[in-house]
């Protein structure tokens, strides 16, 4: 019986297009942000509910001020009072809009993920080997289900029998199928993916409602998001500043009355709203949501906001050598001809011996030979390929004319030929081995059995392009890189030197990784690492940022606090950059928000007391038209600057690899100084417009 789905089948192209819906384009134009803002306006208005706003004391106080000024406008309607009330309400709405736009992106991604989820009927396997149809929602942890070509995997699990090609585009957005097989570190399959070939038996590891797809939906939708420790700490700071300014304004009222310049409640509320950090208070939640969203856009799911923040503070990166720093397979790097052998002859013979060798090493020999000018011809007719075995430690080809070609370990080739290798060849073999490479000797016998050593193929782990430069950038940020490998110390040191990592753990065991992580953490450093196997689970759980590969085991994904859907170990570097961008963005906008108060002080304080104390007009450095236009201009700017900063909060401040001192200096110069200058210009421009209104001008 085949797996059943109630939804009609769609073409592969349609499925891939739907799957990519949760991976928005990296760039966000002003027009698209404006469209998102318009769509989310109703949601921003709904968020005016005090039960929602009380979690942000700053915006809750602005809401209370809006209510007070509205009451004053009802009692004594006037253009100034009504305008202040309207702009205070808009300040709250604009603050809600930033959060609504950030959440709206997640909800759109969640909707596309729900569309990828189908109700399936699983083929549950009984103890006697019989199969019975069961709704996927009724599966329990530990159940065995059979999945064949064309079927949808009914739930998260590990393959316990078989091997299959699986389409994971519904989860990762990538159309290329992947191989999943029983045993090893690539046995996990995710509910909602489709098996393209063969037959597998899957043991269910997650109950209905707790699958990986369910977690993805909850995470991108924001329903499971909790405020991070740094976010909570900043909220406490903003609340403290708000209380200080509230106390200052409250005591200002009797002092103003005593000095002969009593202030209306509307003016006092306007002063309070302009002095408290409304800008960062309005954008704080959106910054956190957008940080999670940026991770989703690079196909990484963070199981907690704490992990994103920790990524920004990471000081040590543990990176697996294979697949992260190197390509994962040894590649032919060069041909070294034996004395008296032509280089082209060695090249052509090496290519011939590898034509039928479908291993990555064999294909790399052919690629290297072709890049050096070898003919692109197939195996001659009648040729027979000799496969590699552990006993012979050789592979090669037997030609129809009786010629035999072998490549393999030097000692094996010497035994096969029945002759000693030339001293020059032995020196090359030893040199390659000392450098951490793998030497393959090429030997040939003619039809009469006469043998000859032709030369050596140098196989090596090839470091990925640009890795040394990326590690240099991380070093500039004060992050230490550590390569983890099971290779011997000699090979590990050679690769580490070429890649430019700071340290290496050779012949690493799970205990070695754990011990290293604990030593770093005891020194006050935060550690990040990647892994995909069950043996990586303890270290992933111990690391401050543990990035599990989606292709890995269920144990690894449960232990980590992030999951890379693309199973690309180098993504760890991107995660660190996104974490730092989140922290930098939050710090930059906090600096800008607090610096804003300087200009607002020069706008509002002189306007409040200039009638009773004309000498205060000297503080009107912006030359604002009237006290009322000055106060209204400051309130209008306070609202509009939130809208202007929403794109920056969602996109994040541009990240540049630099030391903490350089980042702090840039933050102060750009956002601190900018936070002082921009309001002076903005309030003055708004005043030029506001002062044209009858009754507010000079």
XYZ file of C-alpha atoms in Angstrom:
698
model
C 0.000 0.000 0.000
C 1.388 3.411 -0.925
C 1.432 6.509 1.200
C -1.709 8.578 0.732
C -2.085 12.348 0.729
C -5.400 14.153 0.409
C -3.881 17.027 -1.525
C -3.591 16.791 -5.333
C -0.116 16.208 -6.735
C 1.886 19.153 -7.983
C 4.747 19.381 -10.411
C 8.309 19.311 -9.151
C 8.767 22.918 -10.206
C 5.697 24.015 -8.280
C 6.882 22.154 -5.188
C 10.310 23.754 -5.380
C 8.846 27.228 -5.887
C 6.570 26.739 -2.885
C 9.438 25.463 -0.795
C 11.577 28.488 -1.576
C 8.839 30.812 -0.353
C 10.306 30.764 3.142
C 13.642 32.034 1.843
C 13.073 35.700 0.933
C 15.533 37.624 -1.125
C 18.467 38.948 0.832
C 17.888 42.553 -0.237
C 14.901 44.546 0.929
C 13.938 47.638 -1.045
C 12.342 50.720 0.404
C 9.270 50.071 -1.761
C 8.819 46.548 -0.405
C 9.220 47.787 3.166
C 6.625 50.478 2.524
C 4.244 47.848 1.152
C 4.846 45.634 4.185
C 4.220 48.620 6.459
C 0.893 49.378 4.817
C -0.180 45.720 5.095
C 0.778 45.581 8.774
C -0.948 48.842 9.810
C -4.087 47.030 11.047
C -1.901 44.748 13.158
C -0.044 47.788 14.540
C -3.381 49.315 15.571
C -4.440 46.052 17.232
C -1.237 46.144 19.267
C -2.490 49.309 20.993
C -3.985 46.937 23.537
C -2.467 47.909 26.950
C -2.101 44.190 27.725
C 0.433 44.022 24.919
C 2.198 47.335 25.544
C 2.788 46.882 29.263
C 5.730 44.611 28.396
C 7.490 47.732 27.060
C 7.317 50.332 29.859
C 8.563 53.072 27.538
C 5.797 52.619 24.974
C 3.212 51.961 27.693
C 4.040 55.388 29.151
C 3.649 56.956 25.700
C 0.243 55.268 25.442
C -0.738 56.696 28.827
C 0.424 60.142 27.690
C -1.645 59.791 24.519
C -4.751 59.069 26.604
C -4.083 62.075 28.857
C -3.558 64.490 25.951
C -6.630 63.121 24.187
C -8.686 63.908 27.291
C -7.191 67.404 27.365
C -8.021 67.885 23.683
C -11.625 66.864 24.319
C -11.947 69.314 27.226
C -10.214 72.211 25.465
C -10.016 71.543 21.714
C -7.396 73.491 19.868
C -5.050 72.850 16.968
C -1.968 72.575 19.178
C -3.557 70.213 21.724
C -5.220 68.043 19.084
C -1.995 67.862 17.051
C 0.026 66.786 20.086
C -2.555 64.087 20.904
C -2.618 62.814 17.293
C 1.185 62.616 17.012
C 1.521 60.872 20.349
C -0.933 58.205 19.158
C 1.050 57.940 15.927
C 4.234 57.475 17.976
C 2.702 54.407 19.620
C 1.354 53.077 16.307
C 4.720 53.564 14.587
C 6.428 51.723 17.447
C 3.975 48.849 17.038
C 4.461 48.968 13.269
C 8.153 48.098 13.563
C 7.310 44.964 15.544
C 4.358 44.111 13.283
C 6.488 44.288 10.113
C 9.163 42.073 11.684
C 6.544 39.566 12.841
C 4.749 39.751 9.489
C 7.797 38.376 7.704
C 7.884 35.404 10.043
C 4.165 34.761 9.614
C 4.547 34.757 5.820
C 7.360 32.191 6.104
C 5.250 30.122 8.514
C 2.353 30.137 6.061
C 4.564 28.750 3.294
C 5.868 26.059 5.650
C 2.323 25.065 6.581
C 1.559 24.762 2.882
C 4.469 22.324 2.571
C 3.073 20.177 5.376
C 0.626 17.512 4.233
C -1.601 15.121 6.129
C -0.232 11.664 5.396
C -1.116 8.061 6.068
C 1.930 6.165 7.278
C 2.695 2.479 6.741
C 3.457 1.372 10.291
C 5.532 -1.792 10.568
C 4.416 -4.388 13.114
C 6.687 -6.798 14.996
C 5.717 -9.635 12.634
C 6.723 -7.584 9.579
C 3.189 -6.719 8.486
C 2.231 -3.175 7.508
C -0.867 -1.241 8.577
C -2.040 2.216 7.437
C -2.077 4.794 10.257
C -2.589 8.589 10.115
C 0.748 10.322 10.645
C -0.730 12.224 13.588
C -1.219 8.899 15.412
C 2.428 7.851 15.209
C 4.294 7.527 18.501
C 7.983 7.806 19.271
C 9.649 4.475 18.493
C 7.204 3.374 15.774
C 8.730 1.889 12.618
C 7.311 3.055 9.277
C 8.054 2.013 5.712
C 8.649 4.752 3.121
C 9.186 4.025 -0.581
C 9.894 6.061 -3.707
C 7.260 8.783 -4.196
C 6.117 8.719 -0.557
C 6.245 11.612 1.875
C 8.092 10.918 5.125
C 5.293 10.950 7.730
C 7.382 12.197 10.657
C 10.854 12.953 11.954
C 12.980 9.881 12.455
C 16.175 7.942 11.848
C 16.614 5.420 9.047
C 17.230 1.980 10.536
C 17.189 0.040 7.266
C 17.948 0.942 3.660
C 19.289 3.888 1.683
C 17.340 6.410 -0.394
C 17.535 9.662 -2.309
C 15.415 12.284 -0.509
C 13.996 15.591 -1.745
C 14.345 18.041 1.168
C 13.317 21.161 -0.763
C 10.240 21.582 1.446
C 12.607 22.204 4.359
C 15.838 23.578 2.919
C 14.591 25.230 -0.277
C 17.274 23.391 -2.288
C 16.043 21.274 -5.187
C 19.061 18.926 -5.318
C 18.204 15.584 -3.640
C 20.391 14.192 -0.858
C 21.320 10.643 0.139
C 20.123 9.348 3.489
C 21.073 5.879 4.765
C 20.936 3.710 7.850
C 23.842 4.001 10.243
C 26.414 6.775 10.369
C 25.727 10.477 10.724
C 23.354 10.918 7.761
C 20.482 8.762 8.889
C 18.011 11.463 9.988
C 14.972 12.273 7.833
C 12.466 15.055 8.390
C 8.696 14.799 8.199
C 7.338 16.472 5.068
C 10.283 15.553 2.836
C 9.789 13.166 -0.092
C 11.634 9.934 -0.865
C 12.649 9.820 -4.534
C 14.120 6.325 -4.777
C 14.408 2.966 -3.062
C 12.827 1.818 0.194
C 13.702 2.751 3.767
C 12.459 1.884 7.245
C 12.289 4.866 9.599
C 12.080 4.867 13.398
C 9.958 7.849 14.522
C 11.806 10.138 16.971
C 9.278 12.988 17.422
C 5.602 12.890 18.330
C 2.958 14.722 16.281
C 3.047 18.452 16.990
C 6.694 18.286 18.079
C 8.289 17.596 14.702
C 11.058 19.670 13.204
C 8.598 21.317 10.811
C 6.350 22.269 13.742
C 9.342 23.798 15.524
C 10.288 25.701 12.364
C 6.794 27.154 12.082
C 6.766 28.224 15.739
C 10.230 29.773 15.485
C 9.775 31.778 12.299
C 6.300 32.884 13.380
C 7.713 34.155 16.654
C 5.230 32.352 18.876
C 8.032 30.636 20.786
C 10.313 33.664 20.980
C 11.360 34.833 24.414
C 13.301 37.969 25.173
C 17.024 37.355 25.451
C 19.112 38.220 28.524
C 20.705 41.242 26.827
C 17.291 42.370 25.634
C 15.920 42.081 29.159
C 18.918 43.988 30.561
C 18.451 46.782 28.025
C 14.729 46.908 28.815
C 15.606 47.390 32.493
C 17.982 50.217 31.565
C 15.335 51.921 29.413
C 12.765 51.516 32.179
C 15.171 53.097 34.666
C 15.803 56.054 32.367
C 12.060 56.418 31.873
C 11.480 56.522 35.642
C 14.215 59.153 36.024
C 12.667 61.391 33.364
C 9.186 60.791 34.773
C 10.372 61.950 38.193
C 12.115 64.950 36.614
C 9.008 66.060 34.705
C 6.778 65.452 37.722
C 8.949 67.735 39.887
C 9.235 70.271 37.068
C 5.503 71.059 37.215
C 5.481 72.609 40.734
C 8.822 74.305 40.100
C 7.447 75.900 36.945
C 4.357 77.106 38.794
C 6.519 78.562 41.577
C 8.680 80.450 39.033
C 5.625 82.044 37.456
C 5.556 79.873 34.338
C 2.898 77.201 34.995
C 2.854 74.464 32.366
C -0.138 72.794 30.781
C -0.364 69.027 31.170
C -0.132 68.607 27.381
C 3.244 70.378 27.334
C 4.530 68.273 30.239
C 3.459 65.052 28.513
C 5.123 66.206 25.280
C 8.345 66.911 27.195
C 8.257 63.517 28.890
C 7.647 61.591 25.651
C 10.445 63.440 23.864
C 12.976 62.877 26.650
C 12.388 59.191 27.365
C 14.130 56.743 24.947
C 11.065 56.157 22.765
C 13.090 55.383 19.628
C 14.949 52.346 20.950
C 11.938 51.415 23.099
C 9.829 51.178 19.957
C 12.444 49.314 17.912
C 13.890 46.953 20.533
C 11.514 44.054 19.883
C 11.777 44.460 16.104
C 15.595 44.283 16.283
C 15.447 40.924 18.085
C 12.835 39.483 15.731
C 14.783 40.692 12.694
C 17.950 39.008 14.011
C 16.150 35.662 14.109
C 14.739 36.416 10.658
C 18.194 37.027 9.199
C 19.256 33.582 10.413
C 16.204 32.015 8.777
C 17.142 33.772 5.535
C 20.474 31.941 5.510
C 18.622 28.709 6.333
C 19.601 28.490 9.996
C 17.072 27.940 12.769
C 17.956 29.261 16.210
C 16.131 27.398 18.934
C 16.543 30.386 21.251
C 17.344 34.078 21.018
C 20.005 33.495 23.667
C 21.976 31.464 21.116
C 21.869 34.332 18.591
C 23.226 36.757 21.180
C 25.856 34.255 22.285
C 26.994 33.966 18.652
C 27.710 37.688 18.694
C 29.930 37.310 21.771
C 31.724 34.116 20.705
C 35.494 34.248 21.168
C 36.404 30.657 20.165
C 35.222 28.731 17.084
C 35.649 24.960 16.865
C 35.491 23.937 13.214
C 35.616 20.437 11.790
C 38.369 20.049 9.205
C 36.537 17.774 6.782
C 33.850 19.608 4.832
C 34.410 22.871 6.689
C 38.001 23.940 6.177
C 38.756 21.415 3.422
C 36.513 20.042 0.691
C 36.214 16.735 2.507
C 37.919 14.513 -0.069
C 41.583 14.273 -0.956
C 42.314 15.710 -4.383
C 45.152 15.208 -6.811
C 47.461 18.193 -6.485
C 50.414 17.393 -8.751
C 52.233 14.675 -10.734
C 55.925 14.015 -9.968
C 57.642 11.992 -12.699
C 60.316 9.389 -11.914
C 63.829 9.873 -13.388
C 63.812 9.270 -17.123
C 59.997 9.421 -17.417
C 58.363 12.137 -19.483
C 55.904 14.302 -17.513
C 53.246 13.938 -20.221
C 53.623 10.153 -20.166
C 53.025 10.111 -16.395
C 50.044 12.434 -16.784
C 48.393 10.310 -19.472
C 49.041 7.052 -17.613
C 47.641 8.474 -14.365
C 44.501 9.568 -16.209
C 44.144 6.155 -17.849
C 44.416 4.366 -14.485
C 41.657 6.529 -13.027
C 39.102 6.649 -15.851
C 36.966 3.908 -14.316
C 37.687 4.992 -10.732
C 34.530 6.774 -9.537
C 35.904 7.697 -6.116
C 36.433 11.440 -5.489
C 40.199 10.843 -5.515
C 40.015 9.022 -8.847
C 37.932 11.750 -10.448
C 40.341 14.395 -9.157
C 43.255 12.604 -10.895
C 41.365 12.741 -14.191
C 40.501 16.410 -13.658
C 44.116 17.314 -12.915
C 45.358 15.434 -15.979
C 42.819 17.159 -18.226
C 43.744 20.563 -16.808
C 47.366 19.836 -17.803
C 46.486 19.010 -21.390
C 45.688 15.294 -21.448
C 43.372 13.952 -24.176
C 39.739 13.560 -23.126
C 39.305 10.003 -24.423
C 37.431 7.028 -22.976
C 38.976 3.737 -21.892
C 40.226 1.771 -24.913
C 38.113 -1.133 -26.102
C 38.754 -4.350 -24.205
C 40.223 -2.602 -21.162
C 39.278 -3.963 -17.739
C 39.200 -1.884 -14.583
C 40.848 -3.360 -11.465
C 39.144 -2.127 -8.303
C 40.945 -1.171 -5.114
C 40.991 -3.751 -2.287
C 42.378 -3.576 1.227
C 44.552 -6.617 0.456
C 46.235 -5.291 -2.687
C 46.100 -1.569 -1.749
C 46.087 -0.840 -5.495
C 43.706 -0.101 -8.343
C 44.247 0.322 -12.037
C 43.435 -0.979 -15.480
C 44.420 -3.914 -17.722
C 44.534 -3.023 -21.424
C 43.710 -5.332 -24.309
C 47.378 -5.358 -25.518
C 48.519 -6.874 -22.202
C 49.748 -3.639 -20.619
C 48.868 -3.271 -16.938
C 48.786 0.024 -15.005
C 48.464 0.268 -11.236
C 48.336 3.135 -8.733
C 48.574 2.665 -4.996
C 50.805 2.674 -1.940
C 54.512 2.727 -2.722
C 55.270 -0.574 -1.016
C 52.348 -2.281 -2.759
C 53.482 -1.062 -6.183
C 57.066 -2.171 -5.481
C 55.848 -5.652 -4.508
C 53.648 -5.847 -7.605
C 56.497 -4.790 -9.897
C 59.048 -6.962 -8.100
C 61.570 -4.110 -8.114
C 62.748 -1.437 -5.719
C 61.606 2.126 -6.236
C 64.214 4.641 -7.391
C 65.717 6.671 -4.542
C 64.308 9.870 -6.051
C 60.778 8.420 -5.936
C 61.257 7.311 -2.319
C 62.336 10.843 -1.398
C 59.231 12.309 -3.041
C 56.989 9.817 -1.241
C 58.586 10.646 2.121
C 58.357 14.382 1.469
C 54.641 14.193 0.614
C 53.945 12.086 3.703
C 55.826 14.500 5.990
C 53.746 17.361 4.585
C 50.499 15.633 5.513
C 49.660 14.513 1.965
C 49.018 11.055 0.516
C 51.429 9.711 -2.157
C 50.129 7.296 -4.809
C 52.807 5.613 -6.906
C 52.065 4.816 -10.577
C 53.541 1.559 -11.931
C 53.280 -0.116 -15.334
C 53.970 -3.589 -16.744
C 54.191 -4.246 -20.463
C 52.882 -7.402 -22.172
C 56.190 -9.205 -21.422
C 55.884 -8.435 -17.684
C 58.666 -5.843 -17.553
C 57.807 -3.304 -14.855
C 58.598 0.371 -14.369
C 57.802 3.060 -11.770
C 56.495 6.092 -13.651
C 56.062 8.577 -10.832
C 53.942 9.777 -7.933
C 50.523 11.411 -7.601
C 50.325 13.859 -4.704
C 46.882 13.690 -3.026
C 46.074 16.289 -0.406
C 43.180 17.775 1.521
C 42.407 20.945 -0.408
C 41.601 23.970 1.728
C 38.537 25.813 0.470
C 39.120 29.084 -1.329
C 38.913 32.176 0.863
C 39.093 30.317 4.187
C 42.396 31.909 5.201
C 40.957 35.369 4.511
C 37.811 34.628 6.538
C 39.881 33.368 9.446
C 41.958 36.550 9.252
C 38.738 38.583 9.546
C 37.683 36.558 12.576
C 41.107 37.090 14.120
C 40.673 40.839 13.631
C 37.453 40.582 15.654
C 39.303 38.815 18.470
C 37.868 35.366 17.637
C 40.148 32.365 17.931
C 39.685 29.543 15.393
C 40.391 25.915 16.287
C 40.426 23.075 13.748
C 39.156 19.711 15.011
C 40.204 16.593 13.087
C 40.772 12.879 13.511
C 43.936 13.087 11.389
C 47.370 12.516 12.877
C 49.215 15.533 14.259
C 51.526 15.852 11.230
C 48.703 16.037 8.705
C 46.623 18.253 10.971
C 49.416 20.788 11.436
C 50.025 20.985 7.684
C 46.356 21.721 6.947
C 46.125 24.157 9.876
C 49.125 26.115 8.630
C 47.684 26.387 5.119
C 44.217 27.391 6.339
C 45.543 29.904 8.852
C 43.699 28.626 11.939
C 45.013 29.549 15.376
C 45.015 26.098 16.973
C 44.352 22.467 16.116
C 43.037 19.405 17.953
C 44.455 16.351 16.178
C 43.224 12.767 16.577
C 40.237 14.290 18.345
C 37.819 12.176 20.367
C 34.462 13.342 21.810
C 36.192 13.607 25.199
C 38.892 15.838 23.714
C 36.278 18.223 22.315
C 34.430 18.403 25.623
C 37.630 19.022 27.562
C 38.675 21.827 25.208
C 35.259 23.504 25.416
C 35.279 23.380 29.224
C 38.803 24.843 29.380
C 37.786 27.747 27.174
C 34.608 28.405 29.152
C 36.494 28.318 32.452
C 38.611 31.122 31.030
C 35.497 33.239 30.515
C 35.213 32.669 26.771
C 32.122 31.704 24.780
C 32.566 28.733 22.431
C 30.781 27.788 19.202
C 31.086 24.524 17.284
C 29.419 22.491 14.564
C 28.603 18.794 14.457
C 26.346 16.217 12.850
C 26.945 12.907 14.598
C 25.709 11.319 17.774
C 29.272 11.480 19.085
C 29.148 15.271 18.620
C 26.020 15.644 20.782
C 27.804 16.106 24.143
C 30.066 18.834 22.762
C 27.164 20.534 20.950
C 25.227 20.639 24.202
C 28.226 21.977 26.123
C 29.085 24.721 23.611
C 27.476 28.128 24.033
C 26.517 27.996 20.346
C 26.037 24.470 19.031
C 25.157 24.309 15.328
C 23.827 20.898 14.298
C 23.655 19.870 10.662
C 20.165 19.097 9.350
C 21.618 16.011 7.662
C 22.928 14.738 10.985
C 21.405 12.512 13.608
C 18.388 13.394 15.727
C 20.632 13.354 18.811
C 22.863 16.055 17.340
C 19.899 18.258 16.410
C 18.410 17.899 19.878
C 21.710 18.749 21.546
C 22.466 21.887 19.521
C 20.714 25.226 19.903
C 20.843 25.953 16.177
C 20.185 23.802 13.109
C 21.713 24.515 9.695
C 19.180 23.382 7.103
C 21.814 23.413 4.342
C 24.193 21.228 6.381
C 27.062 23.558 5.519
C 29.575 23.632 8.394
C 31.092 26.914 7.158
C 27.751 28.546 8.005
C 29.092 28.920 11.546
C 31.105 31.914 10.382
C 27.946 33.556 8.967
C 26.107 32.848 12.225
C 28.789 34.672 14.212
C 28.543 37.654 11.864
C 24.751 37.780 12.186
C 25.017 37.570 15.981
C 27.499 40.440 16.048
C 25.313 42.432 13.669
C 22.380 42.006 16.072
C 24.381 43.310 19.030
C 25.874 46.172 17.002
C 22.447 47.202 15.696
C 20.943 47.245 19.173
C 23.856 49.266 20.548
C 23.869 51.706 17.634
C 20.154 52.506 17.844
C 20.350 52.818 21.637
C 23.155 55.357 21.238
C 21.188 57.246 18.577
C 18.027 57.265 20.702
C 19.699 58.639 23.831
C 21.698 61.230 21.864
C 18.410 62.523 20.405
C 17.551 64.070 23.777
C 20.135 66.830 23.357
C 18.309 68.458 20.432
C 14.888 67.919 22.012
C 16.113 69.645 25.166
C 17.123 72.722 23.161
C 13.749 72.647 21.394
C 11.340 72.200 24.293
C 12.896 73.623 27.504
C 13.412 77.174 26.160
C 9.920 77.085 24.631
C 8.361 76.194 27.986
C 9.924 79.024 29.982
C 10.776 81.760 27.457
C 7.589 83.716 28.255
C 8.523 84.031 31.934
C 12.280 84.214 31.355
C 13.015 85.907 27.991
C 16.751 85.395 28.433
C 16.229 81.689 27.735
C 15.652 82.612 24.097
C 19.437 82.388 23.735
C 19.053 78.606 24.017
C 16.802 78.580 20.968
C 19.821 77.748 18.813
C 17.604 76.324 16.063
C 15.676 79.574 15.704
C 12.303 77.865 16.095
C 9.372 80.139 15.303
C 7.226 79.960 18.459
C 7.098 77.934 21.686
C 4.114 75.964 20.407
C 5.698 75.196 17.013
C 8.915 74.151 18.776
C 7.127 71.684 21.055
C 4.970 70.276 18.247
C 8.001 69.964 15.927
C 9.877 67.954 18.570
C 6.893 65.617 19.049
C 6.473 65.143 15.280
C 10.190 64.390 14.837
C 10.041 61.936 17.743
C 7.350 59.965 15.898
C 8.784 60.166 12.379
C 12.295 59.080 13.383
C 10.860 55.714 14.458
C 9.491 55.143 10.954
C 12.772 56.282 9.411
C 14.752 53.778 11.489
C 12.507 50.734 10.885
C 14.472 49.674 7.735
C 17.749 49.895 9.667
C 16.307 47.892 12.570
C 15.107 45.148 10.210
C 18.154 45.089 7.933
C 20.707 45.633 10.696
C 23.716 47.897 10.882
C 26.316 46.838 8.345
C 28.846 44.518 9.922
C 32.560 45.076 9.426
C 35.270 42.868 10.868
C 36.998 45.050 13.455
C 38.083 45.091 17.076
C 35.691 46.044 19.865
C 37.471 49.395 20.248
C 36.995 50.230 16.562
C 33.328 49.220 16.680
C 32.749 51.397 19.747
C 34.520 54.367 18.141
C 32.438 54.000 14.971
C 29.258 53.658 17.024
C 29.946 56.904 18.900
C 31.031 58.865 15.834
C 28.254 57.722 13.505
C 25.260 57.092 15.741
C 26.204 59.194 18.756
C 27.147 62.277 16.787
C 24.419 61.533 14.236
C 21.895 61.249 17.054
C 22.799 64.773 18.096
C 22.954 66.410 14.659
C 20.003 64.761 12.863
C 17.327 65.979 15.331
C 18.584 69.569 15.064
C 18.122 69.422 11.304
C 14.876 67.439 11.422
C 13.157 69.576 14.065
C 14.131 72.766 12.241
C 12.715 71.492 8.919
C 9.479 70.395 10.597
C 9.231 73.791 12.333
C 9.447 75.539 8.968
C 6.305 73.634 7.927
C 4.455 73.776 11.242
C 5.023 77.522 11.672
C 3.001 78.202 8.524
C -0.152 77.024 10.319
C -2.216 79.990 11.589
C -1.865 80.362 15.335
C 1.490 78.506 15.527
C 3.665 80.873 13.522
C 5.400 83.997 14.747
